[in-house]
């Protein structure tokens, strides 16, 4: 695996923070893409990139972070088992 020795030096807390930050950035980019497609994009994109109101956006971001937490917990579990 590339950079295996470098990744082993990173603490689990730093890995969790970086994972959460990357997931948040991807979620925010997705919400921005949905907003701009709803405002300026062709009608065919609105079906795939639906943008709701503020509570819908906040729920989407909370679900993104929940998925990151589950993924991280699974990754930690798998690393300890093997």
N, CA, C and O atoms as a DFTB+ gen file, in Angstrom:
328 C
 N C O
     1  1       0.855      -1.179       0.000
     2  2       0.000       0.000       0.000
     3  2       0.898       1.238       0.000
     4  3       1.883       1.317       0.733
     5  1       0.530       2.185      -0.834
     6  2       1.333       3.411      -0.919
     7  2       1.238       4.194       0.374
     8  3       0.171       4.277       0.982
     9  1       2.334       4.759       0.787
    10  2       2.420       5.634       1.967
    11  2       1.982       4.946       3.251
    12  3       1.539       5.618       4.183
    13  1       2.093       3.640       3.321
    14  2       1.635       2.918       4.503
    15  2       2.361       3.386       5.760
    16  3       1.733       3.561       6.804
    17  1       3.656       3.588       5.678
    18  2       4.414       4.030       6.851
    19  2       4.026       5.445       7.273
    20  3       4.005       5.760       8.463
    21  1       3.719       6.296       6.291
    22  2       3.314       7.662       6.624
    23  2       1.947       7.689       7.300
    24  3       1.732       8.453       8.241
    25  1       1.025       6.858       6.824
    26  2      -0.314       6.848       7.394
    27  2      -0.327       6.257       8.802
    28  3      -1.195       6.601       9.604
    29  1       0.609       5.385       9.109
    30  2       0.645       4.795      10.444
    31  2       1.080       5.805      11.490
    32  3       0.820       5.598      12.676
    33  1       1.725       6.877      11.099
    34  2       2.172       7.903      12.039
    35  2       1.036       8.848      12.439
    36  3       1.145       9.559      13.438
    37  1      -0.046       8.860      11.669
    38  2      -1.164       9.763      11.938
    39  2      -2.039       9.160      13.037
    40  3      -2.363       7.973      12.997
    41  1      -2.416       9.974      14.008
    42  2      -3.257       9.481      15.095
    43  2      -4.685       9.257      14.609
    44  3      -5.094       9.787      13.576
    45  1      -5.426       8.473      15.362
    46  2      -6.810       8.202      14.987
    47  2      -7.664       9.458      15.060
    48  3      -8.596       9.618      14.271
    49  1      -7.362      10.344      15.987
    50  2      -8.121      11.586      16.087
    51  2      -7.937      12.441      14.834
    52  3      -8.905      12.983      14.299
    53  1      -6.694      12.560      14.370
    54  2      -6.442      13.331      13.161
    55  2      -7.123      12.692      11.962
    56  3      -7.655      13.397      11.105
    57  1      -7.112      11.378      11.890
    58  2      -7.776      10.687      10.795
    59  2      -9.274      10.940      10.833
    60  3      -9.891      11.159       9.790
    61  1      -9.866      10.912      12.018
    62  2     -11.295      11.167      12.158
    63  2     -11.646      12.594      11.747
    64  3     -12.654      12.821      11.078
    65  1     -10.825      13.541      12.144
    66  2     -11.088      14.947      11.810
    67  2     -10.957      15.169      10.308
    68  3     -11.790      15.853       9.712
    69  1      -9.939      14.610       9.696
    70  2      -9.754      14.761       8.247
    71  2     -10.892      14.085       7.485
    72  3     -11.392      14.634       6.503
    73  1     -11.300      12.905       7.928
    74  2     -12.412      12.213       7.285
    75  2     -13.686      13.033       7.385
    76  3     -14.398      13.192       6.393
    77  1     -13.981      13.551       8.557
    78  2     -15.182      14.372       8.742
    79  2     -15.120      15.640       7.887
    80  3     -16.124      16.042       7.299
    81  1     -13.964      16.257       7.820
    82  2     -13.824      17.477       7.022
    83  2     -14.026      17.192       5.542
    84  3     -14.696      17.959       4.850
    85  1     -13.455      16.102       5.051
    86  2     -13.629      15.760       3.638
    87  2     -15.080      15.437       3.315
    88  3     -15.588      15.838       2.268
    89  1     -15.740      14.724       4.194
    90  2     -17.153      14.411       3.970
    91  2     -17.985      15.689       3.990
    92  3     -18.890      15.848       3.170
    93  1     -17.695      16.590       4.901
    94  2     -18.427      17.855       4.964
    95  2     -18.219      18.667       3.694
    96  3     -19.170      19.246       3.167
    97  1     -16.996      18.717       3.200
    98  2     -16.714      19.472       1.970
    99  2     -17.471      18.875       0.788
   100  3     -18.056      19.608      -0.009
   101  1     -17.463      17.552       0.672
   102  2     -18.191      16.915      -0.430
   103  2     -19.688      17.186      -0.305
   104  3     -20.348      17.464      -1.306
   105  1     -20.230      17.110       0.903
   106  2     -21.645      17.395       1.113
   107  2     -22.006      18.830       0.771
   108  3     -23.049      19.083       0.167
   109  1     -21.157      19.763       1.149
   110  2     -21.417      21.173       0.845
   111  2     -21.324      21.422      -0.651
   112  3     -22.136      22.162      -1.206
   113  1     -20.348      20.817      -1.311
   114  2     -20.238      20.967      -2.769
   115  2     -21.476      20.400      -3.448
   116  3     -21.984      20.985      -4.405
   117  1     -21.967      19.261      -2.956
   118  2     -23.178      18.673      -3.526
   119  2     -24.368      19.622      -3.352
   120  3     -25.148      19.806      -4.286
   121  1     -24.512      20.214      -2.189
   122  2     -25.626      21.134      -1.952
   123  2     -25.506      22.388      -2.822
   124  3     -26.515      22.907      -3.300
   125  1     -24.301      22.869      -3.025
   126  2     -24.104      24.024      -3.906
   127  2     -24.447      23.644      -5.346
   128  3     -25.069      24.429      -6.062
   129  1     -24.047      22.443      -5.774
   130  2     -24.377      21.987      -7.123
   131  2     -25.884      21.857      -7.293
   132  3     -26.423      22.210      -8.342
   133  1     -26.564      21.357      -6.277
   134  2     -28.023      21.228      -6.359
   135  2     -28.690      22.595      -6.430
   136  3     -29.645      22.786      -7.182
   137  1     -28.193      23.535      -5.655
   138  2     -28.766      24.883      -5.678
   139  2     -28.553      25.554      -7.024
   140  3     -29.489      26.118      -7.590
   141  1     -27.337      25.499      -7.541
   142  2     -27.070      26.161      -8.824
   143  2     -27.795      25.473      -9.976
   144  3     -28.200      26.141     -10.927
   145  1     -27.967      24.155      -9.913
   146  2     -28.702      23.484     -10.984
   147  2     -30.181      23.842     -10.928
   148  3     -30.834      23.956     -11.965
   149  1     -30.711      24.020      -9.718
   150  2     -32.114      24.403      -9.594
   151  2     -32.341      25.826     -10.091
   152  3     -33.388      26.136     -10.661
   153  1     -31.349      26.687      -9.869
   154  2     -31.514      28.091     -10.269
   155  2     -31.174      28.340     -11.732
   156  3     -31.874      29.084     -12.418
   157  1     -30.103      27.720     -12.209
   158  2     -29.587      28.054     -13.528
   159  2     -29.509      26.886     -14.500
   160  3     -29.282      27.097     -15.691
   161  1     -29.688      25.687     -14.033
   162  2     -29.471      24.519     -14.873
   163  2     -30.685      24.149     -15.704
   164  3     -31.773      24.692     -15.517
   165  1     -30.484      23.227     -16.618
   166  2     -31.600      22.753     -17.434
   167  2     -32.568      21.929     -16.582
   168  3     -32.168      21.375     -15.558
   169  1     -33.820      21.843     -16.990
   170  2     -34.822      21.111     -16.190
   171  2     -34.482      19.636     -15.963
   172  3     -34.921      19.051     -14.972
   173  1     -33.711      19.028     -16.863
   174  2     -33.388      17.605     -16.682
   175  2     -32.498      17.366     -15.465
   176  3     -32.507      16.267     -14.912
   177  1     -31.734      18.362     -15.039
   178  2     -30.879      18.208     -13.865
   179  2     -31.638      18.351     -12.552
   180  3     -31.218      17.818     -11.525
   181  1     -32.761      19.075     -12.585
   182  2     -33.504      19.326     -11.357
   183  2     -34.003      18.008     -10.767
   184  3     -34.090      17.862      -9.547
   185  1     -34.326      17.063     -11.624
   186  2     -34.790      15.757     -11.144
   187  2     -33.704      15.041     -10.336
   188  3     -34.014      14.388      -9.340
   189  1     -32.459      15.152     -10.741
   190  2     -31.353      14.449     -10.082
   191  2     -30.731      15.250      -8.951
   192  3     -30.236      14.674      -7.983
   193  1     -30.750      16.542      -9.059
   194  2     -30.134      17.403      -8.050
   195  2     -31.209      18.266      -7.393
   196  3     -31.157      19.494      -7.467
   197  1     -32.167      17.631      -6.759
   198  2     -33.264      18.358      -6.118
   199  2     -32.741      19.139      -4.922
   200  3     -31.991      18.607      -4.103
   201  1     -33.133      20.380      -4.826
   202  2     -32.765      21.195      -3.676
   203  2     -34.037      21.552      -2.928
   204  3     -34.990      22.074      -3.507
   205  1     -34.039      21.268      -1.650
   206  2     -35.191      21.588      -0.828
   207  2     -34.959      22.875      -0.073
   208  3     -34.173      23.728      -0.487
   209  1     -35.642      22.999       1.022
   210  2     -35.485      24.180       1.845
   211  2     -34.335      23.963       2.836
   212  3     -33.621      22.964       2.754
   213  1     -34.165      24.891       3.759
   214  2     -33.052      24.819       4.707
   215  2     -33.078      23.554       5.572
   216  3     -32.029      22.932       5.748
   217  1     -34.220      23.150       6.114
   218  2     -34.202      21.909       6.901
   219  2     -33.778      20.689       6.082
   220  3     -33.098      19.805       6.603
   221  1     -34.168      20.632       4.819
   222  2     -33.751      19.526       3.961
   223  2     -32.235      19.520       3.773
   224  3     -31.598      18.467       3.830
   225  1     -31.674      20.685       3.553
   226  2     -30.227      20.789       3.382
   227  2     -29.485      20.391       4.656
   228  3     -28.483      19.679       4.598
   229  1     -29.975      20.848       5.800
   230  2     -29.329      20.505       7.067
   231  2     -29.429      19.010       7.357
   232  3     -28.478      18.411       7.858
   233  1     -30.573      18.408       7.046
   234  2     -30.719      16.962       7.238
   235  2     -29.750      16.213       6.333
   236  3     -29.143      15.228       6.753
   237  1     -29.602      16.676       5.088
   238  2     -28.639      16.043       4.173
   239  2     -27.222      16.091       4.743
   240  3     -26.500      15.095       4.699
   241  1     -26.827      17.235       5.272
   242  2     -25.480      17.363       5.831
   243  2     -25.304      16.514       7.090
   244  3     -24.233      15.947       7.305
   245  1     -26.340      16.422       7.921
   246  2     -26.265      15.560       9.111
   247  2     -26.149      14.100       8.679
   248  3     -25.393      13.336       9.280
   249  1     -26.889      13.708       7.646
   250  2     -26.794      12.332       7.154
   251  2     -25.411      12.044       6.559
   252  3     -24.881      10.943       6.711
   253  1     -24.838      13.034       5.886
   254  2     -23.471      12.875       5.378
   255  2     -22.499      12.601       6.515
   256  3     -21.667      11.698       6.429
   257  1     -22.609      13.379       7.569
   258  2     -21.702      13.208       8.697
   259  2     -21.973      11.896       9.437
   260  3     -21.043      11.274       9.950
   261  1     -23.230      11.475       9.494
   262  2     -23.555      10.184      10.115
   263  2     -22.937       9.042       9.322
   264  3     -22.420       8.084       9.897
   265  1     -22.993       9.147       8.005
   266  2     -22.366       8.132       7.167
   267  2     -20.865       8.093       7.366
   268  3     -20.262       7.019       7.375
   269  1     -20.260       9.255       7.523
   270  2     -18.817       9.303       7.778
   271  2     -18.486       8.651       9.110
   272  3     -17.480       7.951       9.222
   273  1     -19.317       8.871      10.118
   274  2     -19.089       8.270      11.429
   275  2     -19.190       6.742      11.354
   276  3     -18.363       6.029      11.922
   277  1     -20.198       6.256      10.657
   278  2     -20.365       4.808      10.517
   279  2     -19.190       4.210       9.750
   280  3     -18.653       3.175      10.145
   281  1     -18.791       4.856       8.658
   282  2     -17.659       4.377       7.882
   283  2     -16.388       4.361       8.716
   284  3     -15.623       3.398       8.665
   285  1     -16.159       5.413       9.479
   286  2     -14.950       5.483      10.291
   287  2     -14.962       4.414      11.382
   288  3     -13.941       3.779      11.644
   289  1     -16.113       4.218      12.014
   290  2     -16.215       3.182      13.045
   291  2     -15.957       1.796      12.454
   292  3     -15.298       0.964      13.078
   293  1     -16.472       1.551      11.262
   294  2     -16.238       0.269      10.595
   295  2     -14.753       0.103      10.248
   296  3     -14.188      -0.977      10.416
   297  1     -14.131       1.176       9.768
   298  2     -12.713       1.108       9.417
   299  2     -11.854       0.854      10.650
   300  3     -10.894       0.086      10.582
   301  1     -12.177       1.473      11.756
   302  2     -11.432       1.240      12.999
   303  2     -11.638      -0.191      13.464
   304  3     -10.689      -0.848      13.893
   305  1     -12.860      -0.676      13.384
   306  2     -13.139      -2.052      13.774
   307  2     -12.344      -3.047      12.909
   308  3     -11.739      -3.984      13.430
   309  1     -12.354      -2.836      11.603
   310  2     -11.647      -3.742      10.710
   311  2     -10.138      -3.686      10.944
   312  3      -9.460      -4.708      10.831
   313  1      -9.608      -2.520      11.266
   314  2      -8.165      -2.420      11.499
   315  2      -7.759      -3.118      12.788
   316  3      -6.643      -3.626      12.893
   317  1      -8.644      -3.145      13.756
   318  2      -8.317      -3.817      15.030
   319  2      -8.508      -5.314      14.938
   320  3      -7.806      -6.067      15.612
   321  1      -9.444      -5.763      14.116
   322  2      -9.701      -7.188      13.981
   323  2      -8.581      -7.869      13.205
   324  3      -8.149      -8.968      13.553
   325  1      -8.118      -7.209      12.155
   326  2      -7.080      -7.842      11.317
   327  2      -5.684      -7.510      11.758
   328  3      -4.719      -7.970      11.148
